[in-house]
Amino acid sequence: MPDHTPPATALPPGLVTLPEVSWPEGLTRVPYWVFQRQDVAALEQTHVFRGETWNYLCLEAEIAGPGDYRATTLGGVPILAVRDHDGEIYAFENRCVHRGALIALEDFGHAREFTCVYHAWSYDLQGNLKGVAFKDGINGQGGMPECFRMSEHSPRKLRTAVVHGLVFASASDTVPPIEEYLGDEIMERIGRVLGGREVEVIGRFTQDLPNNWKLYVENVRDSYHASLLHLFFTTFELNRLNMRGGLIVSESGGNHVSYSAIDRDAEAMAANDYAAQNIRSESDYRLKDPSVLEGQDEFGDGVTLQILSVFPGFVLQQIQNALAIRQVVPRGVGRTDLNWTYIGFKDDSPELRKMRLKQGNLVGPAGYVSMEDGCVGGFVQRGVVGASDRHAVLEMGGTDAASTRTRATEASVRGFWKAYRGCTGL
């Protein structure tokens, strides 16, 4: 997928210096101070989100026509993603160059141009300054000086790229093309879910998480916890570590896929394994409407769960027929916004669309499966308050960050920290 837009106008590195801290060698220890320090959070905005990375902005379907826009973020920076009349997608800061106010106040909409509500400076759909109210003054008095050139004043612009209907942006001129950044295996797995189909948004909301953004990203990549924390998974035999599946971890470590398929022949063995270790895997809970567990093998490979992430903060989820995009947005050292977008396809049958909506109850803040994910990061954030001199232990499944056929591993979590340290220099 080609990179359509002009080179990014680089966001400034800022006055951020590396904190005087130590990090043990290797990938199996993560110091708890990385979730607690303001200077680390500032470093991340500069070197991760505005660094050599591609960040998810929105779905192409959300800005389908000329003038359609979506207000989103790149880390903590407000961004507009807009489709112009040339059919291309442009991304630029949602910031008036005059006094810094937001250009667009709504989360999404349609515009012929953007006009700042504060002093009525206006911008075209590519983010170029096109109008300054009373630029020439009134009756020969006031106005801008003769040396003022509108072409020299515009919000910073980003590079954009589209992958199977997903819009990504980068503040870097030197980050590799999106296909190289993702790698062939991740590209293939995105295409498995989204390739060749027209996406429709069927729901969205934002979840407020009481923890550092990296704790949620760790959780997304942590296949080891899924059948231990989520009793729903094991009770209704949707996901156990004995099932057929595995992990894909990109060479950089930054991108990953965890997948599994229901294997009826292995279920009895799996149940015995969990029972033998006295692991909470059975309960007396039953579903009043068990049809929520039914589904279609719409991808033809028997995979009922695929969780895919792209560094730093993008997630594509398939749980049965429930499909969703998750965007992780840092809001402070101990607070994160998690933007959920539920999706279907225009060619969904009525039966499949009903199933998607019903299975949407599996995920989200009160989801049967992911309800626990919304609080467990907060448990960690609270638990490590007095342990800034201690480290998490990530030795499950070895010490590397490589693809594997087992999900009883923390390889993809180690991969995140490999990519993170590469960006930040920590």
Coordinates of C-alpha atoms in Angstrom, one line a residue:
M1 CA 0.0 0.0 0.0
P2 CA 1.7 3.3 -1.1
D3 CA 2.6 6.1 1.2
H4 CA 0.4 8.8 -0.2
T5 CA 1.3 12.0 1.5
P6 CA 4.3 14.4 1.4
P7 CA 7.1 13.9 4.0
A8 CA 6.1 14.6 7.6
T9 CA 6.9 17.9 9.2
A10 CA 8.9 16.5 12.0
L11 CA 7.6 17.0 15.5
P12 CA 10.4 18.5 17.6
P13 CA 12.4 16.3 19.9
G14 CA 11.7 18.6 22.8
L15 CA 13.8 19.1 25.9
V16 CA 13.6 15.4 27.1
T17 CA 16.7 13.8 28.5
L18 CA 17.1 10.1 29.4
P19 CA 16.4 9.6 33.1
E20 CA 19.3 8.4 35.3
V21 CA 18.0 4.9 35.7
S22 CA 19.3 1.4 35.1
W23 CA 17.7 -1.5 33.2
P24 CA 19.0 -5.1 33.6
E25 CA 20.5 -6.7 30.5
G26 CA 18.3 -9.0 28.4
L27 CA 14.5 -9.1 28.0
T28 CA 13.4 -11.0 31.1
R29 CA 13.4 -8.1 33.6
V30 CA 11.2 -5.0 33.4
P31 CA 11.8 -2.3 36.1
Y32 CA 8.6 -1.0 37.7
W33 CA 9.8 2.6 37.5
V34 CA 9.0 2.5 33.8
F35 CA 5.3 2.6 34.7
Q36 CA 5.7 5.4 37.3
R37 CA 7.9 8.3 36.1
Q38 CA 6.7 11.5 34.5
D39 CA 10.1 11.9 32.7
V40 CA 9.7 8.5 31.1
A41 CA 6.2 9.5 29.9
A42 CA 7.6 12.6 28.3
L43 CA 10.4 10.5 26.7
E44 CA 7.8 8.2 25.2
Q45 CA 5.9 10.9 23.6
T46 CA 9.0 12.1 21.8
H47 CA 10.8 8.8 21.0
V48 CA 7.9 6.3 20.7
F49 CA 4.8 8.0 19.4
R50 CA 6.6 10.8 17.5
G51 CA 9.6 8.6 16.7
E52 CA 10.3 5.8 14.2
T53 CA 6.9 4.3 14.5
W54 CA 3.6 4.0 12.6
N55 CA 0.5 4.9 14.7
Y56 CA -3.1 3.9 14.0
L57 CA -5.4 6.8 13.4
C58 CA -8.7 5.5 12.1
L59 CA -10.5 3.3 9.6
E60 CA -10.5 4.4 6.0
A61 CA -14.3 3.7 6.0
E62 CA -14.7 6.4 8.6
I63 CA -13.4 9.0 6.2
A64 CA -14.9 7.6 3.0
G65 CA -15.7 10.7 1.0
P66 CA -14.1 14.1 0.3
G67 CA -14.3 16.3 3.3
D68 CA -14.9 13.5 5.8
Y69 CA -12.6 13.8 8.8
R70 CA -11.8 12.0 12.1
A71 CA -10.2 13.7 15.1
T72 CA -7.8 11.3 16.7
T73 CA -4.4 11.2 18.4
L74 CA -0.8 10.3 17.9
G75 CA 0.2 9.6 21.4
G76 CA -0.9 12.7 23.2
V77 CA -1.0 14.9 20.2
P78 CA -4.4 15.8 18.7
I79 CA -4.5 14.9 15.0
L80 CA -7.0 15.2 12.1
A81 CA -7.3 12.5 9.5
V82 CA -9.0 13.9 6.4
R83 CA -9.9 12.7 2.9
D84 CA -9.4 15.5 0.3
H85 CA -11.0 15.8 -3.1
D86 CA -8.0 14.1 -4.8
G87 CA -9.1 10.9 -3.0
E88 CA -6.0 10.8 -0.8
I89 CA -5.9 10.8 3.0
Y90 CA -4.0 13.6 4.9
A91 CA -3.1 13.9 8.5
F92 CA -2.0 17.0 10.4
E93 CA -2.1 18.4 13.9
N94 CA -5.5 19.5 15.1
R95 CA -4.0 22.9 16.1
C96 CA -4.4 26.4 14.8
V97 CA -1.1 28.0 14.0
H98 CA -2.3 31.3 15.4
R99 CA -2.9 30.7 19.1
G100 CA -2.9 27.0 19.4
A101 CA -6.6 26.2 19.7
L102 CA -8.1 23.0 18.2
I103 CA -9.2 23.4 14.6
A104 CA -11.9 20.8 14.8
L105 CA -14.0 20.3 18.0
E106 CA -16.0 17.3 17.0
D107 CA -14.7 13.7 17.0
F108 CA -15.7 13.2 13.3
G109 CA -17.7 15.0 10.7
H110 CA -17.7 16.5 7.2
A111 CA -16.1 19.9 6.3
R112 CA -15.4 21.9 3.2
E113 CA -12.6 23.6 5.2
F114 CA -11.6 23.9 8.8
T115 CA -12.1 27.3 10.6
C116 CA -10.7 27.9 14.0
V117 CA -13.5 29.1 16.3
Y118 CA -11.2 31.4 18.2
H119 CA -10.1 33.9 15.5
A120 CA -11.5 32.3 12.3
W121 CA -8.2 31.3 10.7
S122 CA -9.1 28.7 8.1
Y123 CA -7.4 25.7 6.6
D124 CA -8.0 23.4 3.6
L125 CA -8.4 19.7 3.7
Q126 CA -4.7 19.1 3.5
G127 CA -4.0 21.3 6.5
N128 CA -2.7 24.3 4.6
L129 CA -3.5 27.8 6.0
K130 CA -5.8 29.5 3.5
G131 CA -7.4 32.4 5.3
V132 CA -6.6 34.9 8.1
A133 CA -9.5 37.0 9.3
F134 CA -8.8 40.7 8.7
K135 CA -5.4 39.9 7.3
D136 CA -5.2 43.3 5.7
G137 CA -6.7 45.2 8.7
I138 CA -9.5 47.6 8.6
N139 CA -9.4 51.0 6.8
G140 CA -5.6 50.6 6.3
Q141 CA -5.0 50.0 10.0
G142 CA -4.0 46.8 11.8
G143 CA -3.7 43.5 10.1
M144 CA -0.7 41.3 9.5
P145 CA 2.7 42.6 8.4
E146 CA 3.6 42.6 4.7
C147 CA 6.2 39.9 5.3
F148 CA 3.6 37.4 6.6
R149 CA 3.2 34.5 4.2
M150 CA 0.3 32.0 4.8
S151 CA 2.3 29.3 3.0
E152 CA 4.9 29.4 5.8
H153 CA 2.3 28.7 8.5
S154 CA 0.5 25.4 8.7
P155 CA 0.0 22.7 11.4
R156 CA 2.6 20.0 11.3
K157 CA 1.8 17.3 8.8
L158 CA 2.3 13.6 9.0
R159 CA 3.0 10.8 6.6
T160 CA 0.0 8.5 6.1
A161 CA -0.3 4.9 4.8
V162 CA -3.3 2.6 4.4
V163 CA -3.2 -1.1 5.1
H164 CA -6.4 -3.1 4.3
G165 CA -8.5 -0.1 5.3
L166 CA -6.5 0.8 8.4
V167 CA -5.1 4.4 8.3
F168 CA -1.7 4.8 9.9
A169 CA 0.5 7.9 10.3
S170 CA 4.0 8.7 11.3
A171 CA 5.8 11.9 12.4
S172 CA 9.1 10.5 11.0
D173 CA 10.5 11.0 7.6
T174 CA 12.8 8.0 8.0
V175 CA 10.6 5.3 9.4
P176 CA 10.5 2.3 7.0
P177 CA 7.4 1.9 4.7
I178 CA 4.4 0.5 6.5
E179 CA 4.8 -2.9 4.8
E180 CA 8.4 -3.3 6.0
Y181 CA 7.5 -2.0 9.4
L182 CA 4.8 -4.6 9.8
G183 CA 6.5 -7.5 8.1
D184 CA 5.1 -10.2 5.9
E185 CA 3.5 -12.4 8.6
I186 CA 1.7 -9.5 10.3
M187 CA 0.5 -8.1 6.9
E188 CA -0.8 -11.6 6.0
R189 CA -2.7 -11.8 9.4
I190 CA -4.3 -8.3 9.0
G191 CA -5.3 -9.4 5.4
R192 CA -6.8 -12.6 6.8
V193 CA -9.4 -10.5 8.7
L194 CA -9.8 -7.4 6.6
G195 CA -8.5 -8.1 3.1
G196 CA -10.8 -7.5 0.2
R197 CA -13.9 -6.6 2.3
E198 CA -15.6 -3.3 2.9
V199 CA -15.7 -2.4 6.6
E200 CA -18.6 -1.0 8.5
V201 CA -18.5 0.5 12.0
I202 CA -21.2 -1.2 14.1
G203 CA -20.2 0.4 17.5
R204 CA -17.7 2.4 19.4
F205 CA -16.8 3.6 22.9
T206 CA -13.9 4.7 25.0
Q207 CA -12.8 2.9 28.2
D208 CA -10.9 4.7 30.9
L209 CA -8.2 2.5 32.3
P210 CA -6.6 3.3 35.7
N211 CA -3.1 2.3 34.7
N212 CA -0.1 3.1 32.5
W213 CA -0.6 2.5 28.8
K214 CA 2.2 -0.1 28.7
L215 CA 0.5 -2.3 31.2
Y216 CA -2.5 -2.7 28.8
V217 CA -0.2 -3.4 25.9
E218 CA 1.6 -6.0 27.9
N219 CA -1.8 -7.6 28.7
V220 CA -2.8 -7.7 25.0
R221 CA 0.4 -9.6 24.2
D222 CA 0.2 -11.9 27.2
S223 CA -1.2 -15.2 25.9
Y224 CA -0.1 -16.8 29.2
H225 CA -2.8 -15.0 31.2
A226 CA -5.8 -15.5 28.9
S227 CA -7.1 -18.8 30.2
L228 CA -6.0 -18.1 33.8
L229 CA -7.5 -14.7 34.4
H230 CA -10.6 -15.1 32.1
L231 CA -12.8 -17.8 33.7
F232 CA -15.2 -17.4 30.8
F233 CA -12.6 -18.7 28.4
T234 CA -12.0 -21.9 30.2
T235 CA -15.5 -22.5 31.5
F236 CA -17.0 -22.4 28.0
E237 CA -13.9 -23.9 26.3
L238 CA -13.1 -21.0 24.1
N239 CA -9.4 -20.7 24.9
R240 CA -7.1 -23.0 26.8
L241 CA -3.3 -23.2 26.4
N242 CA -3.5 -26.8 25.2
M243 CA -5.4 -25.8 22.1
R244 CA -3.9 -25.6 18.7
G245 CA -2.3 -22.2 18.1
G246 CA 0.8 -20.2 18.6
L247 CA 2.5 -16.8 18.6
I248 CA 4.0 -14.8 15.7
V249 CA 6.5 -12.1 16.9
S250 CA 8.0 -9.8 14.3
E251 CA 11.8 -9.5 14.0
S252 CA 11.7 -6.1 15.8
G253 CA 9.6 -7.6 18.5
G254 CA 7.1 -4.7 18.2
N255 CA 4.3 -6.5 16.4
H256 CA 2.6 -9.8 17.3
V257 CA -0.2 -12.2 16.7
S258 CA -1.6 -14.8 19.2
Y259 CA -4.1 -17.3 17.7
S260 CA -5.9 -20.4 18.7
A261 CA -8.5 -22.9 17.3
I262 CA -10.9 -25.0 19.2
D263 CA -9.6 -28.6 19.2
R264 CA -12.2 -31.0 20.6
D265 CA -9.7 -33.8 20.8
A266 CA -7.5 -31.8 23.1
E267 CA -10.3 -30.5 25.4
A268 CA -10.3 -33.4 27.8
M269 CA -6.6 -33.2 28.2
A270 CA -6.7 -29.5 28.7
A271 CA -9.3 -29.9 31.4
N272 CA -7.2 -32.4 33.2
D273 CA -4.1 -30.2 33.0
Y274 CA -5.9 -27.3 34.6
A275 CA -7.6 -29.4 37.3
A276 CA -4.3 -31.1 38.2
Q277 CA -2.7 -27.7 38.9
N278 CA -5.8 -26.5 40.9
I279 CA -6.3 -23.6 38.4
R280 CA -9.7 -21.9 38.3
S281 CA -11.0 -23.3 35.1
E282 CA -14.5 -24.6 36.0
S283 CA -17.4 -22.9 37.5
D284 CA -21.1 -23.4 38.1
Y285 CA -22.0 -20.5 35.8
R286 CA -24.1 -21.2 32.8
L287 CA -25.4 -19.0 30.0
K288 CA -29.1 -18.4 29.8
D289 CA -28.6 -17.8 26.1
P290 CA -25.8 -20.2 24.9
S291 CA -26.2 -19.0 21.3
V292 CA -23.7 -16.3 22.1
L293 CA -21.1 -19.1 21.8
E294 CA -22.2 -20.1 18.3
G295 CA -20.5 -18.7 15.3
Q296 CA -19.4 -19.1 11.7
D297 CA -15.9 -20.1 10.5
E298 CA -15.9 -17.1 8.2
F299 CA -12.2 -17.2 7.5
G300 CA -12.1 -20.9 6.7
D301 CA -9.2 -21.9 8.9
G302 CA -10.9 -22.9 12.2
V303 CA -9.2 -20.1 14.1
T304 CA -11.6 -18.8 16.7
L305 CA -9.3 -16.3 18.4
Q306 CA -6.7 -14.0 16.9
I307 CA -5.2 -11.0 18.8
L308 CA -2.9 -8.9 16.6
S309 CA -0.9 -5.8 17.8
V310 CA 1.2 -3.2 16.1
F311 CA 3.7 -1.2 18.1
P312 CA 3.1 1.0 19.8
G313 CA -0.7 1.0 20.4
F314 CA -2.8 -0.7 17.8
V315 CA -4.8 -3.9 18.3
L316 CA -7.0 -5.9 15.8
Q317 CA -9.2 -8.5 17.6
Q318 CA -11.1 -11.5 16.4
I319 CA -12.9 -13.5 19.1
Q320 CA -15.2 -15.9 17.4
N321 CA -17.1 -13.5 15.0
A322 CA -16.6 -10.4 17.2
L323 CA -14.2 -8.1 15.4
A324 CA -12.8 -4.9 16.9
I325 CA -10.1 -2.3 16.6
R326 CA -8.5 -1.1 19.8
Q327 CA -6.4 2.1 20.0
V328 CA -4.3 2.6 23.1
V329 CA -3.9 6.3 24.1
P330 CA -1.8 7.5 27.0
R331 CA -3.4 10.1 29.2
G332 CA -0.9 10.3 32.0
V333 CA 1.5 8.1 33.9
G334 CA -1.4 6.2 35.5
R335 CA -4.3 6.7 33.1
T336 CA -5.0 5.4 29.6
D337 CA -7.9 5.8 27.2
L338 CA -8.8 2.6 25.2
N339 CA -10.8 3.4 22.1
W340 CA -12.9 0.5 20.9
T341 CA -14.3 0.3 17.4
Y342 CA -16.5 -2.7 16.7
I343 CA -16.6 -3.6 13.0
G344 CA -18.5 -5.8 10.5
F345 CA -18.5 -5.9 6.7
K346 CA -21.0 -4.6 4.2
D347 CA -21.5 -8.1 2.8
D348 CA -22.5 -9.5 6.3
S349 CA -25.7 -11.6 6.2
P350 CA -28.3 -10.6 8.7
E351 CA -27.5 -13.7 10.7
L352 CA -23.8 -13.0 10.8
R353 CA -24.4 -9.3 11.7
K354 CA -26.7 -10.4 14.6
M355 CA -24.0 -12.8 15.7
R356 CA -21.3 -10.1 15.7
L357 CA -23.5 -7.8 17.8
K358 CA -24.4 -10.6 20.2
Q359 CA -20.7 -11.7 20.6
G360 CA -19.8 -8.0 21.2
N361 CA -20.9 -8.8 24.7
L362 CA -17.7 -10.8 25.1
V363 CA -15.4 -7.8 25.0
G364 CA -15.3 -4.2 26.3
P365 CA -15.5 -2.8 29.8
A366 CA -18.2 -5.3 30.9
G367 CA -17.4 -8.0 28.4
Y368 CA -17.7 -11.6 29.6
V369 CA -14.1 -12.1 28.5
S370 CA -12.3 -8.8 28.7
M371 CA -14.0 -7.4 31.8
E372 CA -11.0 -8.4 33.9
D373 CA -8.5 -6.7 31.6
G374 CA -10.0 -3.4 32.5
C375 CA -9.0 -3.7 36.2
V376 CA -6.0 -6.0 36.3
G377 CA -3.7 -3.3 35.0
G378 CA -4.9 -1.1 37.8
F379 CA -4.0 -3.9 40.3
V380 CA -0.4 -3.7 38.9
Q381 CA -0.3 0.1 39.0
R382 CA -1.4 0.1 42.6
G383 CA 0.8 -2.9 43.5
V384 CA 4.1 -1.5 42.4
V385 CA 3.8 1.9 44.1
G386 CA 6.5 1.0 46.6
A387 CA 8.6 -1.1 44.3
S388 CA 10.3 1.3 41.9
D389 CA 13.6 -0.5 42.7
R390 CA 12.2 -3.9 41.7
H391 CA 11.5 -5.7 38.5
A392 CA 8.9 -7.9 36.8
V393 CA 10.0 -11.4 35.8
L394 CA 9.3 -12.4 32.2
E395 CA 10.9 -15.9 31.9
M396 CA 7.8 -18.0 30.9
G397 CA 8.7 -19.8 27.7
G398 CA 12.4 -18.7 27.7
T399 CA 14.4 -15.5 27.3
D400 CA 13.9 -14.5 23.7
A401 CA 11.2 -12.7 21.6
A402 CA 10.7 -15.3 18.9
S403 CA 7.6 -16.9 17.2
T404 CA 6.6 -20.2 18.8
R405 CA 3.9 -22.9 18.5
T406 CA 3.0 -22.6 22.2
R407 CA 1.1 -19.9 24.0
A408 CA 2.5 -20.8 27.4
T409 CA 5.1 -18.1 27.0
E410 CA 5.8 -14.4 27.4
A411 CA 7.7 -14.1 24.2
S412 CA 5.5 -11.5 22.7
V413 CA 5.6 -9.4 25.9
R414 CA 9.4 -9.6 25.7
G415 CA 9.1 -8.5 22.1
F416 CA 7.2 -5.3 23.2
W417 CA 10.0 -4.4 25.5
K418 CA 12.6 -5.1 22.9
A419 CA 10.9 -2.6 20.5
Y420 CA 10.3 -0.2 23.3
R421 CA 13.9 -0.1 24.5
G422 CA 15.0 0.2 20.9
C423 CA 12.9 3.4 20.5
T424 CA 13.6 5.0 23.8
G425 CA 17.2 4.0 24.4
L426 CA 16.4 2.9 28.0

